[in-house]
């Protein structure tokens, strides 16, 4: 029986909606309740269950896009319960009582584990966007999936109400996985306070130097729609986006980027399953 704090019942809200909904990223708006920390607390948060699941179900792929085996996890009931137990254990904590350096991996791992939980619970689906929270939603991001300190949380709350406004670090987009082929990879390592900086840097380099992040073909530059959705985090300009891309691009790509002032953008929402 799954604890009520991870709300399986919310999946009953998922309904079919005919038509195309344009995805627009919510604004970064701080939820003040979460804007607190205890920098004197040197305790660390254990993410070993999440690492165990990543080791068993995350597949590195020749394409360079990691795949998660949602189907295998769904069939392995003990491991699915392990995922739920991990989410519930984190839900029992008060992240505000930890340092900022512990809070950041807490929220990143919690977000990614919740996403895997949502997709696994509804698998098989062709896209995470098929899991809807309401008639006009194109995905599960507004489902109330968990409760921490009596505060109900959605994936959008975590990303746009906590992570983005508190840390103001555009590299967080390389850490959060939306279960799609167009998304930055779900990292093979659970985030921890001692590896977060390394993983954020690696995620940026990996994504920007992969065709789904930046593609130059037939003298045309196409980038991930992430850079359009969150344009305000890249100086709100084409120049700011290109500057960010050049920072992490390998030398050959960085040289090619100098030729461009504009770009097109695209995103692949197909599920990142094997």
CSV table of C-alpha atoms in Angstrom, one decimal:
chain,number,residue,atom,x,y,z
A,1,UNK,CA,0.0,0.0,0.0
A,2,UNK,CA,1.5,3.3,-1.0
A,3,UNK,CA,1.5,6.0,1.6
A,4,UNK,CA,-1.0,8.9,0.9
A,5,UNK,CA,1.9,11.4,0.8
A,6,UNK,CA,2.7,10.1,-2.6
A,7,UNK,CA,-0.6,10.5,-4.2
A,8,UNK,CA,-1.4,7.6,-6.6
A,9,UNK,CA,-5.0,8.8,-6.6
A,10,UNK,CA,-4.0,11.8,-8.6
A,11,UNK,CA,-3.5,9.6,-11.6
A,12,UNK,CA,-7.3,9.3,-11.8
A,13,UNK,CA,-7.2,12.9,-13.0
A,14,UNK,CA,-5.3,11.9,-16.1
A,15,UNK,CA,-7.6,12.3,-19.1
A,16,UNK,CA,-7.3,12.4,-22.8
A,17,UNK,CA,-7.1,15.9,-24.3
A,18,UNK,CA,-7.4,16.3,-28.1
A,19,UNK,CA,-5.4,19.1,-29.6
A,20,UNK,CA,-2.0,20.6,-29.2
A,21,UNK,CA,-1.0,22.5,-26.1
A,22,UNK,CA,2.1,24.7,-26.4
A,23,UNK,CA,4.4,24.1,-23.5
A,24,UNK,CA,5.5,27.3,-21.8
A,25,UNK,CA,7.8,27.1,-18.8
A,26,UNK,CA,6.3,28.6,-15.6
A,27,UNK,CA,8.0,31.6,-14.2
A,28,UNK,CA,10.5,31.3,-11.5
A,29,UNK,CA,8.6,32.4,-8.4
A,30,UNK,CA,9.9,31.6,-4.9
A,31,UNK,CA,7.7,29.7,-2.5
A,32,UNK,CA,8.9,31.6,0.6
A,33,UNK,CA,8.3,28.7,3.0
A,34,UNK,CA,11.3,26.8,1.5
A,35,UNK,CA,13.7,29.8,1.6
A,36,UNK,CA,15.5,28.8,4.8
A,37,UNK,CA,18.5,26.7,5.8
A,38,UNK,CA,20.7,25.8,8.7
A,39,UNK,CA,24.3,26.4,7.6
A,40,UNK,CA,25.5,25.1,11.0
A,41,UNK,CA,24.1,21.7,10.3
A,42,UNK,CA,26.9,19.5,8.9
A,43,UNK,CA,24.7,16.4,8.5
A,44,UNK,CA,24.4,14.8,5.1
A,45,UNK,CA,21.3,13.2,3.5
A,46,UNK,CA,21.6,9.6,2.4
A,47,UNK,CA,20.6,8.9,-1.3
A,48,UNK,CA,21.8,5.3,-1.4
A,49,UNK,CA,18.4,3.9,-2.4
A,50,UNK,CA,18.3,6.2,-5.4
A,51,UNK,CA,21.8,5.2,-6.4
A,52,UNK,CA,20.8,1.5,-6.1
A,53,UNK,CA,17.9,2.1,-8.5
A,54,UNK,CA,20.1,4.1,-11.0
A,55,UNK,CA,22.7,1.3,-11.0
A,56,UNK,CA,20.0,-1.3,-11.9
A,57,UNK,CA,17.6,0.5,-14.2
A,58,UNK,CA,19.4,3.4,-15.9
A,59,UNK,CA,21.0,2.3,-19.2
A,60,UNK,CA,23.8,4.2,-20.9
A,61,UNK,CA,23.0,4.1,-24.7
A,62,UNK,CA,25.3,4.4,-27.8
A,63,UNK,CA,23.2,7.4,-28.9
A,64,UNK,CA,24.5,9.3,-25.9
A,65,UNK,CA,21.0,9.5,-24.4
A,66,UNK,CA,20.5,7.6,-21.2
A,67,UNK,CA,17.4,5.3,-21.0
A,68,UNK,CA,15.5,4.3,-17.9
A,69,UNK,CA,13.9,0.9,-17.9
A,70,UNK,CA,10.5,1.8,-16.4
A,71,UNK,CA,9.0,-1.5,-17.6
A,72,UNK,CA,11.5,-3.6,-15.7
A,73,UNK,CA,11.2,-1.4,-12.6
A,74,UNK,CA,7.4,-1.8,-12.7
A,75,UNK,CA,7.7,-5.6,-12.9
A,76,UNK,CA,10.1,-5.7,-10.0
A,77,UNK,CA,7.8,-4.9,-7.1
A,78,UNK,CA,10.5,-4.9,-4.4
A,79,UNK,CA,12.5,-2.3,-6.3
A,80,UNK,CA,9.3,-0.2,-7.0
A,81,UNK,CA,8.6,-0.3,-3.3
A,82,UNK,CA,12.2,0.8,-2.7
A,83,UNK,CA,11.6,3.8,-4.8
A,84,UNK,CA,8.5,4.7,-2.9
A,85,UNK,CA,10.3,4.1,0.4
A,86,UNK,CA,13.1,6.5,-0.7
A,87,UNK,CA,10.6,9.2,-1.6
A,88,UNK,CA,8.8,8.7,1.7
A,89,UNK,CA,12.0,8.8,3.7
A,90,UNK,CA,12.9,12.1,2.1
A,91,UNK,CA,9.4,13.3,2.7
A,92,UNK,CA,9.9,12.8,6.4
A,93,UNK,CA,12.8,15.2,6.5
A,94,UNK,CA,12.7,19.0,6.8
A,95,UNK,CA,15.1,20.2,4.1
A,96,UNK,CA,15.1,23.6,5.7
A,97,UNK,CA,17.0,22.2,8.6
A,98,UNK,CA,20.0,21.3,6.4
A,99,UNK,CA,22.6,23.5,4.7
A,100,UNK,CA,22.1,24.8,1.2
A,101,UNK,CA,24.7,22.4,-0.1
A,102,UNK,CA,22.6,19.5,1.2
A,103,UNK,CA,19.3,21.0,0.0
A,104,UNK,CA,20.3,21.2,-3.6
A,105,UNK,CA,21.0,17.5,-4.2
A,106,UNK,CA,18.0,16.7,-2.0
A,107,UNK,CA,15.6,18.6,-4.3
A,108,UNK,CA,17.3,17.4,-7.5
A,109,UNK,CA,17.1,13.7,-6.5
A,110,UNK,CA,13.6,14.1,-5.2
A,111,UNK,CA,12.4,15.7,-8.4
A,112,UNK,CA,14.1,13.0,-10.6
A,113,UNK,CA,12.9,10.1,-8.4
A,114,UNK,CA,9.3,11.5,-8.4
A,115,UNK,CA,9.4,11.7,-12.2
A,116,UNK,CA,10.5,8.1,-12.4
A,117,UNK,CA,7.8,7.2,-10.0
A,118,UNK,CA,5.1,8.9,-12.1
A,119,UNK,CA,6.2,7.4,-15.4
A,120,UNK,CA,6.6,3.9,-13.9
A,121,UNK,CA,3.2,4.0,-12.4
A,122,UNK,CA,1.6,4.8,-15.8
A,123,UNK,CA,4.0,2.8,-18.0
A,124,UNK,CA,3.7,2.0,-20.8
A,125,UNK,CA,3.2,5.5,-22.2
A,126,UNK,CA,4.8,7.0,-25.3
A,127,UNK,CA,5.6,10.3,-23.6
A,128,UNK,CA,5.5,11.8,-20.2
A,129,UNK,CA,3.1,14.4,-21.7
A,130,UNK,CA,0.5,11.6,-22.0
A,131,UNK,CA,0.2,11.7,-18.2
A,132,UNK,CA,-2.0,14.7,-17.6
A,133,UNK,CA,-2.9,16.6,-14.5
A,134,UNK,CA,-5.9,18.2,-16.1
A,135,UNK,CA,-7.7,19.0,-19.3
A,136,UNK,CA,-5.4,21.9,-20.2
A,137,UNK,CA,-2.1,20.4,-18.9
A,138,UNK,CA,0.3,18.7,-21.2
A,139,UNK,CA,2.0,16.5,-18.6
A,140,UNK,CA,2.0,15.6,-14.9
A,141,UNK,CA,3.9,18.6,-13.6
A,142,UNK,CA,1.0,20.1,-11.7
A,143,UNK,CA,0.0,16.8,-10.0
A,144,UNK,CA,0.2,17.0,-6.2
A,145,UNK,CA,2.6,14.1,-5.8
A,146,UNK,CA,4.1,14.5,-2.3
A,147,UNK,CA,3.8,16.3,1.0
A,148,UNK,CA,6.8,17.6,3.0
A,149,UNK,CA,6.2,19.4,6.3
A,150,UNK,CA,2.5,19.5,5.5
A,151,UNK,CA,3.2,21.3,2.2
A,152,UNK,CA,1.8,19.6,-0.9
A,153,UNK,CA,4.3,19.6,-3.7
A,154,UNK,CA,4.1,19.3,-7.5
A,155,UNK,CA,7.1,18.8,-9.8
A,156,UNK,CA,6.5,22.4,-10.9
A,157,UNK,CA,6.7,23.6,-7.3
A,158,UNK,CA,10.1,21.9,-6.9
A,159,UNK,CA,11.6,23.3,-10.1
A,160,UNK,CA,10.0,26.7,-10.4
A,161,UNK,CA,9.2,27.5,-6.8
A,162,UNK,CA,12.3,26.1,-5.1
A,163,UNK,CA,15.3,25.2,-7.2
A,164,UNK,CA,15.3,28.0,-9.8
A,165,UNK,CA,14.5,30.9,-7.5
A,166,UNK,CA,16.7,29.9,-4.6
A,167,UNK,CA,19.8,28.8,-6.5
A,168,UNK,CA,19.5,30.9,-9.6
A,169,UNK,CA,21.8,28.5,-11.5
A,170,UNK,CA,20.9,27.8,-15.1
A,171,UNK,CA,22.9,24.5,-14.9
A,172,UNK,CA,20.0,23.1,-12.8
A,173,UNK,CA,18.3,22.4,-16.1
A,174,UNK,CA,21.0,19.9,-16.9
A,175,UNK,CA,20.3,18.1,-13.6
A,176,UNK,CA,16.5,17.7,-13.9
A,177,UNK,CA,15.2,14.9,-16.1
A,178,UNK,CA,11.8,15.0,-17.7
A,179,UNK,CA,11.9,11.4,-18.9
A,180,UNK,CA,12.2,12.5,-22.5
A,181,UNK,CA,14.8,11.9,-25.3
A,182,UNK,CA,15.2,15.7,-25.7
A,183,UNK,CA,16.0,16.2,-22.1
A,184,UNK,CA,19.5,16.3,-20.5
A,185,UNK,CA,20.5,12.9,-19.3
A,186,UNK,CA,19.4,11.5,-16.0
A,187,UNK,CA,22.8,11.3,-14.3
A,188,UNK,CA,24.2,7.8,-13.5
A,189,UNK,CA,25.2,9.2,-10.1
A,190,UNK,CA,22.8,10.4,-7.4
A,191,UNK,CA,23.5,14.0,-6.5
A,192,UNK,CA,25.3,14.6,-3.2
A,193,UNK,CA,26.8,17.7,-1.7
A,194,UNK,CA,30.3,16.5,-2.6
A,195,UNK,CA,29.6,15.9,-6.3
A,196,UNK,CA,26.9,18.4,-7.2
A,197,UNK,CA,29.3,20.9,-8.8
A,198,UNK,CA,31.0,18.2,-10.8
A,199,UNK,CA,27.8,16.7,-12.0
A,200,UNK,CA,26.3,20.1,-13.0
A,201,UNK,CA,29.4,21.0,-15.1
A,202,UNK,CA,29.5,17.5,-16.7
A,203,UNK,CA,25.8,17.7,-17.5
A,204,UNK,CA,26.2,21.1,-19.2
A,205,UNK,CA,29.1,19.9,-21.3
A,206,UNK,CA,27.5,16.6,-22.2
A,207,UNK,CA,24.2,18.1,-23.3
A,208,UNK,CA,25.6,21.1,-25.3
A,209,UNK,CA,28.0,18.8,-27.2
A,210,UNK,CA,25.2,16.4,-28.1
A,211,UNK,CA,23.0,17.0,-31.2
A,212,UNK,CA,19.9,17.3,-29.1
A,213,UNK,CA,21.4,20.2,-27.3
A,214,UNK,CA,23.2,21.9,-30.2
A,215,UNK,CA,23.0,20.9,-33.9
A,216,UNK,CA,24.6,22.6,-36.8
A,217,UNK,CA,23.5,21.2,-40.1
A,218,UNK,CA,23.2,22.7,-43.6
A,219,UNK,CA,24.5,26.0,-42.2
A,220,UNK,CA,21.6,26.1,-39.8
A,221,UNK,CA,21.8,26.2,-36.0
A,222,UNK,CA,19.2,24.3,-34.0
A,223,UNK,CA,19.3,24.2,-30.2
A,224,UNK,CA,17.2,22.5,-27.5
A,225,UNK,CA,13.9,24.3,-26.7
A,226,UNK,CA,15.2,24.5,-23.1
A,227,UNK,CA,17.1,27.6,-24.2
A,228,UNK,CA,13.9,29.2,-25.4
A,229,UNK,CA,11.7,28.2,-22.5
A,230,UNK,CA,14.2,29.5,-20.0
A,231,UNK,CA,15.6,32.3,-22.1
A,232,UNK,CA,15.5,34.7,-19.2
A,233,UNK,CA,18.2,32.7,-17.5
A,234,UNK,CA,20.5,33.3,-20.5
A,235,UNK,CA,20.5,37.1,-20.4
A,236,UNK,CA,17.1,36.9,-22.2
A,237,UNK,CA,18.8,37.2,-25.6
A,238,UNK,CA,20.1,35.2,-28.5
A,239,UNK,CA,23.6,36.5,-27.6
A,240,UNK,CA,23.2,35.2,-24.0
A,241,UNK,CA,22.2,31.8,-25.2
A,242,UNK,CA,25.0,31.6,-27.7
A,243,UNK,CA,27.5,32.8,-25.1
A,244,UNK,CA,26.4,30.0,-22.6
A,245,UNK,CA,26.6,27.4,-25.4
A,246,UNK,CA,30.1,28.5,-26.3
A,247,UNK,CA,31.3,28.3,-22.7
A,248,UNK,CA,30.7,24.5,-22.6
A,249,UNK,CA,31.1,23.6,-26.3
A,250,UNK,CA,34.2,21.7,-27.4
A,251,UNK,CA,36.7,23.8,-29.4
A,252,UNK,CA,35.4,22.8,-32.8
A,253,UNK,CA,31.8,23.5,-31.9
A,254,UNK,CA,32.7,26.7,-30.2
A,255,UNK,CA,34.4,27.9,-33.3
A,256,UNK,CA,31.4,27.1,-35.5
A,257,UNK,CA,29.0,28.9,-33.1
A,258,UNK,CA,30.8,32.1,-33.8
A,259,UNK,CA,29.1,32.2,-37.2
A,260,UNK,CA,25.6,32.4,-35.8
A,261,UNK,CA,23.5,35.2,-34.4
A,262,UNK,CA,20.2,33.4,-34.4
A,263,UNK,CA,18.9,29.8,-34.0
A,264,UNK,CA,15.9,27.6,-34.3
A,265,UNK,CA,14.8,25.3,-31.4
A,266,UNK,CA,13.3,21.9,-31.1
A,267,UNK,CA,12.6,19.2,-28.5
A,268,UNK,CA,11.9,15.4,-28.6
A,269,UNK,CA,9.2,14.4,-26.1
A,270,UNK,CA,9.4,10.7,-26.8
A,271,UNK,CA,9.9,8.7,-23.6
A,272,UNK,CA,13.5,7.9,-22.7
A,273,UNK,CA,12.8,4.2,-22.3
A,274,UNK,CA,14.9,1.4,-23.8
